[in-house]
Amino acid sequence: MTNRHTSDADPPPGPGEPEDVPLEFAAFCELHRPRYLSYARVWLTEHAHAATAVQQAFAEIAVQWRELLTSPNPTALAWQILRGTVAEHTRRETPAPDRHPADDDLAILHYVVGLAAPEIADVIGTDTASVAGRLRRTMLHEASGW
């Protein structure tokens, strides 16, 4: 009888990832890594730098995993960790006072990465209606500046 949970069946961990991670954390990483990487590549055009930032974010998420799971919205907290990690790797300008950086993130996820509102809601840990409304507001704000 074979044990499907043996380490031989699992892919080796990425650089900086702990070797023995909970299944839920591995699934979370599998689900969010492509989207997180796409987001990071907008800010960090060098693929290796983006991959490093995402890897560091997942390492921090792993450290806080148990606490995240007891929070009301683990996905939103994980997104904040990613945003903070990517910001540490960039020299972003301070946004205009009437502009919220999270709205810029929504625009990036929608217009650059190509995610629909439900997918964005899944990535950042919020509801679809909120994402759709904030995207409309961002689009109107941009249109008024033209």
XYZ file of N, CA, C and O in Angstrom:
584
model
N 0.840 -1.166 0.000
C 0.000 0.000 0.000
C 0.894 1.240 0.000
O 1.851 1.315 0.735
N 0.556 2.182 -0.850
C 1.365 3.394 -0.921
C 0.706 4.504 -0.129
O -0.510 4.559 -0.004
N 1.523 5.367 0.364
C 1.035 6.518 1.105
C 1.138 7.732 0.197
O 2.225 8.158 -0.151
N 0.008 8.289 -0.202
C 0.029 9.419 -1.131
C 0.509 10.699 -0.468
O 0.680 11.708 -1.125
N 0.739 10.671 0.818
C 1.192 11.862 1.529
C 2.687 11.838 1.815
O 3.180 12.669 2.555
N 3.412 10.917 1.227
C 4.848 10.880 1.472
C 5.521 12.021 0.752
O 5.036 12.531 -0.244
N 6.662 12.408 1.236
C 7.361 13.540 0.647
C 7.840 13.243 -0.767
O 8.092 14.156 -1.530
N 7.971 11.965 -1.147
C 8.391 11.627 -2.506
C 7.355 12.074 -3.534
O 7.697 12.377 -4.666
N 6.077 12.121 -3.150
C 5.018 12.477 -4.078
C 4.860 13.992 -4.210
O 4.265 14.466 -5.156
N 5.373 14.733 -3.253
C 5.217 16.183 -3.266
C 6.374 16.839 -3.993
O 7.505 16.368 -3.927
N 6.095 17.950 -4.674
C 7.200 18.664 -5.310
C 8.105 19.265 -4.249
O 7.657 19.550 -3.140
N 9.372 19.450 -4.562
C 10.263 20.039 -3.569
C 9.853 21.488 -3.295
O 9.308 22.150 -4.170
N 10.076 21.969 -2.085
C 9.707 23.347 -1.778
C 10.552 24.323 -2.573
O 11.677 24.014 -2.957
N 9.991 25.486 -2.826
C 10.735 26.536 -3.512
C 11.764 27.125 -2.575
O 11.750 26.872 -1.372
N 12.691 27.926 -3.117
C 13.697 28.534 -2.255
C 13.042 29.412 -1.195
O 12.170 30.207 -1.498
N 13.442 29.229 0.043
C 12.893 30.042 1.115
C 11.609 29.498 1.703
O 11.115 30.012 2.679
N 11.024 28.451 1.101
C 9.797 27.867 1.641
C 10.166 26.803 2.655
O 11.108 26.048 2.461
N 9.393 26.725 3.735
C 9.630 25.649 4.684
C 9.353 24.298 4.026
O 8.529 24.204 3.124
N 10.051 23.271 4.485
C 9.899 21.962 3.853
C 8.601 21.269 4.231
O 8.019 20.573 3.429
N 8.158 21.424 5.455
C 6.954 20.727 5.913
C 5.879 21.776 6.193
O 5.887 22.412 7.236
N 4.980 21.959 5.242
C 3.937 22.979 5.391
C 2.579 22.301 5.474
O 2.372 21.227 4.908
N 1.638 22.935 6.156
C 0.290 22.377 6.203
C -0.310 22.330 4.797
O -0.025 23.185 3.949
N -1.138 21.347 4.576
C -1.776 21.178 3.273
C -2.555 22.430 2.871
O -2.521 22.833 1.709
N -3.233 23.062 3.823
C -4.008 24.259 3.521
C -3.109 25.394 3.035
O -3.462 26.139 2.129
N -1.927 25.518 3.634
C -0.998 26.554 3.219
C -0.462 26.251 1.817
O -0.368 27.153 0.978
N -0.141 25.006 1.564
C 0.337 24.620 0.228
C -0.730 24.922 -0.826
O -0.423 25.428 -1.912
N -1.991 24.643 -0.509
C -3.083 24.928 -1.446
C -3.231 26.433 -1.647
O -3.446 26.901 -2.771
N -3.113 27.201 -0.578
C -3.194 28.656 -0.673
C -2.101 29.184 -1.602
O -2.353 30.017 -2.480
N -0.894 28.693 -1.418
C 0.232 29.120 -2.267
C -0.016 28.744 -3.722
O 0.212 29.551 -4.623
N -0.474 27.535 -3.944
C -0.747 27.062 -5.307
C -1.791 27.943 -5.993
O -1.666 28.283 -7.161
N -2.817 28.327 -5.253
C -3.891 29.147 -5.803
C -3.432 30.574 -6.091
O -3.730 31.134 -7.142
N -2.697 31.168 -5.169
C -2.396 32.596 -5.251
C -1.052 32.934 -5.891
O -0.866 34.073 -6.327
N -0.127 32.001 -5.967
C 1.207 32.315 -6.500
C 1.160 32.947 -7.897
O 1.799 33.984 -8.104
N 0.414 32.404 -8.865
C 0.427 33.033 -10.198
C -0.096 34.470 -10.185
O 0.464 35.350 -10.848
N -1.136 34.730 -9.432
C -1.711 36.078 -9.371
C -0.791 37.028 -8.624
O -0.605 38.173 -9.028
N -0.219 36.553 -7.523
C 0.720 37.374 -6.775
C 1.929 37.718 -7.647
O 2.409 38.841 -7.644
N 2.412 36.738 -8.381
C 3.571 36.964 -9.245
C 3.238 37.952 -10.362
O 4.032 38.843 -10.665
N 2.064 37.838 -10.944
C 1.649 38.791 -11.985
C 1.591 40.203 -11.429
O 2.026 41.161 -12.074
N 1.057 40.346 -10.235
C 0.996 41.660 -9.594
C 2.406 42.187 -9.335
O 2.723 43.342 -9.658
N 3.262 41.364 -8.760
C 4.624 41.795 -8.431
C 5.396 42.195 -9.682
O 6.194 43.140 -9.655
N 5.140 41.520 -10.804
C 5.864 41.836 -12.034
C 5.471 43.192 -12.611
O 6.231 43.761 -13.389
N 4.337 43.726 -12.228
C 3.981 45.080 -12.652
C 4.929 46.087 -11.983
O 5.404 47.026 -12.615
N 5.209 45.876 -10.717
C 6.063 46.782 -9.964
C 7.537 46.466 -10.118
O 8.379 47.361 -10.048
N 7.854 45.199 -10.270
C 9.249 44.754 -10.366
C 9.417 44.061 -11.715
O 9.130 42.877 -11.843
N 9.853 44.803 -12.694
C 9.852 44.277 -14.061
C 10.846 43.139 -14.268
O 10.669 42.340 -15.171
N 11.852 43.061 -13.436
C 12.793 41.944 -13.515
C 12.124 40.721 -12.879
O 11.767 40.738 -11.704
N 11.933 39.676 -13.686
C 11.197 38.494 -13.218
C 11.789 37.925 -11.932
O 11.047 37.546 -11.019
N 13.099 37.871 -11.837
C 13.737 37.300 -10.645
C 13.426 38.130 -9.407
O 13.195 37.576 -8.322
N 13.382 39.452 -9.539
C 13.060 40.310 -8.391
C 11.612 40.114 -7.953
O 11.319 40.076 -6.755
N 10.719 39.996 -8.920
C 9.308 39.761 -8.599
C 9.144 38.415 -7.894
O 8.432 38.313 -6.890
N 9.811 37.398 -8.405
C 9.730 36.060 -7.800
C 10.280 36.071 -6.377
O 9.711 35.443 -5.477
N 11.359 36.809 -6.164
C 11.934 36.912 -4.825
C 10.969 37.594 -3.868
O 10.779 37.143 -2.735
N 10.345 38.671 -4.316
C 9.388 39.389 -3.462
C 8.216 38.484 -3.093
O 7.793 38.449 -1.928
N 7.696 37.758 -4.065
C 6.560 36.854 -3.795
C 7.000 35.753 -2.843
O 6.272 35.399 -1.900
N 8.192 35.218 -3.041
C 8.703 34.161 -2.164
C 8.839 34.683 -0.735
O 8.486 33.995 0.224
N 9.346 35.908 -0.585
C 9.465 36.500 0.751
C 8.094 36.710 1.380
O 7.918 36.499 2.587
N 7.128 37.123 0.570
C 5.775 37.308 1.093
C 5.213 35.973 1.586
O 4.632 35.906 2.677
N 5.391 34.912 0.803
C 4.892 33.608 1.233
C 5.614 33.117 2.478
O 5.008 32.466 3.336
N 6.881 33.428 2.609
C 7.615 33.038 3.818
C 7.025 33.748 5.037
O 6.850 33.135 6.098
N 6.699 35.039 4.889
C 6.075 35.784 5.990
C 4.670 35.260 6.277
O 4.262 35.149 7.434
N 3.929 34.950 5.228
C 2.591 34.376 5.409
C 2.695 33.049 6.153
O 1.889 32.758 7.042
N 3.704 32.258 5.824
C 3.897 30.971 6.503
C 4.153 31.173 7.992
O 3.621 30.430 8.827
N 4.955 32.172 8.327
C 5.250 32.464 9.731
C 3.967 32.832 10.473
O 3.758 32.432 11.621
N 3.095 33.572 9.812
C 1.864 34.049 10.449
C 0.650 33.168 10.145
O -0.479 33.535 10.493
N 0.850 32.031 9.508
C -0.253 31.223 8.997
C -1.320 30.920 10.038
O -2.511 31.112 9.808
N -0.940 30.428 11.197
C -1.939 30.059 12.219
C -2.743 31.283 12.663
O -3.945 31.200 12.855
N -2.064 32.413 12.829
C -2.775 33.638 13.221
C -3.696 34.108 12.103
O -4.807 34.574 12.367
N -3.238 33.990 10.858
C -4.079 34.384 9.729
C -5.366 33.566 9.699
O -6.442 34.101 9.428
N -5.245 32.283 9.951
C -6.416 31.407 9.900
C -7.447 31.722 10.971
O -8.621 31.427 10.796
N -7.020 32.337 12.050
C -7.976 32.682 13.104
C -8.557 34.083 12.902
O -9.432 34.488 13.654
N -8.078 34.792 11.883
C -8.600 36.134 11.624
C -9.896 36.037 10.822
O -10.169 35.022 10.193
N -10.678 37.108 10.813
C -11.922 37.086 10.045
C -11.702 36.983 8.530
O -12.564 36.508 7.814
N -10.536 37.440 8.037
C -10.301 37.431 6.601
C -8.826 37.137 6.301
O -8.048 38.046 6.015
N -8.432 35.869 6.337
C -7.028 35.511 6.110
C -6.500 35.958 4.746
O -5.357 36.387 4.630
N -7.335 35.883 3.719
C -6.888 36.259 2.377
C -6.540 37.735 2.309
O -5.545 38.118 1.688
N -7.335 38.575 2.951
C -7.054 40.018 2.949
C -5.750 40.316 3.675
O -4.953 41.145 3.221
N -5.499 39.645 4.780
C -4.255 39.865 5.509
C -3.053 39.369 4.704
O -2.006 40.022 4.683
N -3.207 38.245 4.033
C -2.121 37.738 3.187
C -1.835 38.716 2.050
O -0.671 38.965 1.700
N -2.888 39.308 1.465
C -2.705 40.296 0.397
C -1.928 41.506 0.926
O -1.055 42.029 0.244
N -2.241 41.942 2.142
C -1.520 43.078 2.720
C -0.039 42.751 2.917
O 0.825 43.605 2.716
N 0.247 41.517 3.289
C 1.647 41.092 3.424
C 2.332 41.156 2.064
O 3.452 41.667 1.943
N 1.671 40.652 1.033
C 2.255 40.705 -0.312
C 2.492 42.153 -0.730
O 3.574 42.502 -1.206
N 1.483 43.007 -0.593
C 1.613 44.416 -0.981
C 2.780 45.072 -0.265
O 3.556 45.808 -0.851
N 2.886 44.820 1.030
C 3.978 45.402 1.805
C 5.339 44.904 1.355
O 6.294 45.674 1.255
N 5.417 43.620 1.061
C 6.681 43.045 0.613
C 7.083 43.608 -0.740
O 8.239 43.978 -0.956
N 6.136 43.702 -1.661
C 6.434 44.272 -2.980
C 6.830 45.737 -2.830
O 7.787 46.199 -3.470
N 6.130 46.469 -1.981
C 6.459 47.886 -1.766
C 7.876 48.055 -1.226
O 8.571 49.008 -1.589
N 8.311 47.130 -0.371
C 9.679 47.199 0.157
C 10.710 47.051 -0.954
O 11.828 47.544 -0.828
N 10.348 46.365 -2.021
C 11.274 46.127 -3.130
C 11.207 47.215 -4.197
O 11.936 47.149 -5.181
N 10.307 48.169 -4.038
C 10.151 49.222 -5.042
C 10.360 50.581 -4.402
O 10.387 50.712 -3.183
N 10.438 51.552 -5.247
C 10.496 52.939 -4.770
C 9.272 53.650 -5.302
O 9.349 54.473 -6.191
N 8.131 53.271 -4.781
C 6.874 53.856 -5.241
C 6.747 55.290 -4.780
O 7.122 55.642 -3.673
N 6.162 56.107 -5.654
C 5.847 57.474 -5.274
C 4.638 57.448 -4.350
O 3.778 56.579 -4.453
N 4.556 58.429 -3.478
C 3.396 58.554 -2.615
C 2.201 58.934 -3.481
O 2.296 59.865 -4.274
N 1.078 58.222 -3.368
C -0.078 58.556 -4.197
C -0.657 59.912 -3.838
O -0.450 60.415 -2.737
N -1.387 60.477 -4.785
C -2.066 61.748 -4.540
C -3.014 61.581 -3.355
O -3.530 60.490 -3.118
N -3.276 62.665 -2.599
C -4.112 62.549 -1.399
C -5.510 62.011 -1.667
O -6.088 61.359 -0.812
N -6.067 62.268 -2.851
C -7.419 61.796 -3.147
C -7.415 60.402 -3.758
O -8.432 59.904 -4.182
N -6.264 59.776 -3.770
C -6.117 58.478 -4.428
C -5.687 57.438 -3.407
O -4.775 57.666 -2.634
N -6.317 56.311 -3.404
C -5.992 55.239 -2.471
C -5.161 54.193 -3.196
O -5.554 53.724 -4.253
N -3.992 53.809 -2.653
C -3.139 52.842 -3.359
C -3.829 51.501 -3.614
O -3.534 50.827 -4.595
N -4.763 51.121 -2.747
C -5.480 49.863 -2.965
C -6.306 49.928 -4.240
O -6.476 48.930 -4.933
N -6.835 51.121 -4.576
C -7.580 51.273 -5.826
C -6.648 51.107 -7.020
O -7.037 50.546 -8.046
N -5.424 51.596 -6.896
C -4.436 51.371 -7.955
C -4.178 49.877 -8.119
O -4.052 49.378 -9.232
N -4.106 49.162 -7.000
C -3.901 47.716 -7.067
C -5.045 47.034 -7.807
O -4.819 46.129 -8.612
N -6.276 47.467 -7.543
C -7.420 46.883 -8.244
C -7.312 47.134 -9.738
O -7.572 46.233 -10.541
N -6.941 48.355 -10.105
C -6.799 48.680 -11.528
C -5.707 47.821 -12.160
O -5.868 47.318 -13.276
N -4.604 47.627 -11.461
C -3.519 46.786 -11.979
C -4.013 45.352 -12.162
O -3.794 44.734 -13.206
N -4.672 44.822 -11.139
C -5.159 43.442 -11.228
C -6.178 43.276 -12.350
O -6.222 42.236 -13.001
N -6.980 44.305 -12.590
C -8.011 44.202 -13.616
C -7.460 44.487 -15.007
O -7.599 43.668 -15.919
N -6.842 45.645 -15.191
C -6.450 46.087 -16.528
C -5.108 45.536 -17.004
O -4.900 45.364 -18.195
N -4.200 45.261 -16.089
C -2.878 44.775 -16.488
C -2.797 43.257 -16.370
O -2.405 42.573 -17.316
N -3.173 42.738 -15.204
C -3.102 41.289 -14.992
C -4.243 40.580 -15.707
O -4.108 39.449 -16.139
N -5.380 41.264 -15.873
C -6.494 40.697 -16.621
C -7.492 39.908 -15.802
O -8.219 39.074 -16.343
N -7.559 40.181 -14.504
C -8.511 39.462 -13.654
C -9.861 40.171 -13.663
O -9.936 41.394 -13.679
N -10.925 39.396 -13.632
C -12.280 39.928 -13.511
C -12.545 40.247 -12.039
O -11.829 39.784 -11.141
N -13.578 41.027 -11.776
C -13.904 41.448 -10.414
C -14.017 40.276 -9.430
O -13.471 40.357 -8.320
N -14.683 39.153 -9.782
C -14.745 38.040 -8.819
C -13.368 37.455 -8.493
O -13.099 37.085 -7.352
N -12.491 37.392 -9.491
C -11.143 36.877 -9.244
C -10.350 37.836 -8.359
O -9.615 37.398 -7.468
N -10.500 39.130 -8.603
C -9.816 40.120 -7.775
C -10.305 40.015 -6.337
O -9.507 40.036 -5.395
N -11.610 39.883 -6.170
C -12.179 39.745 -4.827
C -11.579 38.536 -4.116
O -11.262 38.599 -2.919
N -11.382 37.451 -4.850
C -10.786 36.246 -4.282
C -9.336 36.492 -3.867
O -8.900 36.048 -2.814
N -8.597 37.215 -4.673
C -7.181 37.460 -4.402
C -6.986 38.379 -3.208
O -6.129 38.131 -2.366
N -7.770 39.458 -3.132
C -7.536 40.443 -2.065
C -8.405 40.221 -0.837
O -8.252 40.912 0.160
N -9.325 39.277 -0.917
C -10.122 38.931 0.255
C -11.257 39.888 0.548
O -11.446 40.308 1.684
N -12.020 40.232 -0.475
C -13.173 41.109 -0.282
C -14.320 40.607 -1.151
O -14.200 39.563 -1.789
N -15.412 41.351 -1.196
C -16.554 40.897 -1.993
C -16.505 41.503 -3.392
O -15.913 42.564 -3.613
N -17.147 40.835 -4.327
C -17.142 41.240 -5.733
C -17.779 42.606 -5.936
O -17.283 43.420 -6.721
N -18.862 42.897 -5.238
C -19.540 44.187 -5.398
C -18.616 45.341 -5.015
O -18.583 46.374 -5.686
N -17.862 45.171 -3.953
C -16.923 46.202 -3.529
C -15.852 46.433 -4.594
O -15.516 47.579 -4.915
N -15.324 45.356 -5.153
C -14.307 45.470 -6.197
C -14.881 46.184 -7.415
O -14.267 47.109 -7.952
N -16.069 45.781 -7.844
C -16.681 46.385 -9.026
C -16.914 47.882 -8.810
O -16.627 48.700 -9.688
N -17.411 48.251 -7.646
C -17.644 49.661 -7.347
C -16.358 50.463 -7.309
O -16.285 51.577 -7.844
N -15.329 49.914 -6.693
C -14.048 50.623 -6.623
C -13.402 50.727 -7.997
O -12.769 51.748 -8.300
N -13.559 49.706 -8.839
C -13.032 49.790 -10.205
C -13.746 50.884 -10.995
O -13.112 51.647 -11.728
N -15.062 50.974 -10.846
C -15.822 52.045 -11.519
C -15.356 53.410 -11.040
O -15.145 54.321 -11.837
N -15.201 53.554 -9.737
C -14.763 54.829 -9.176
C -13.371 55.194 -9.697
O -13.121 56.336 -10.080
N -12.478 54.219 -9.765
C -11.126 54.470 -10.283
C -11.184 54.876 -11.744
O -10.498 55.804 -12.164
N -12.011 54.182 -12.530
C -12.136 54.502 -13.946
C -12.701 55.917 -14.125
O -12.210 56.692 -14.949
N -13.705 56.290 -13.334
C -14.276 57.630 -13.423
C -13.266 58.694 -13.005
O -13.190 59.764 -13.607
N -12.483 58.378 -11.982
C -11.460 59.317 -11.524
C -10.430 59.552 -12.630
O -10.034 60.685 -12.882
N -9.993 58.471 -13.268
C -9.031 58.595 -14.357
C -9.630 59.355 -15.535
O -8.970 60.197 -16.137
N -10.876 59.049 -15.866
C -11.531 59.702 -17.016
C -11.682 61.206 -16.770
O -11.565 62.011 -17.698
N -11.918 61.589 -15.520
C -12.085 63.020 -15.235
C -10.770 63.773 -15.335
O -10.758 64.989 -15.499
N -9.662 63.043 -15.260
C -8.350 63.679 -15.359
C -7.856 63.824 -16.781
O -6.788 64.380 -17.024
N -8.616 63.336 -17.763
C -8.165 63.390 -19.162
C -8.519 64.677 -19.792
O -9.311 65.379 -19.850
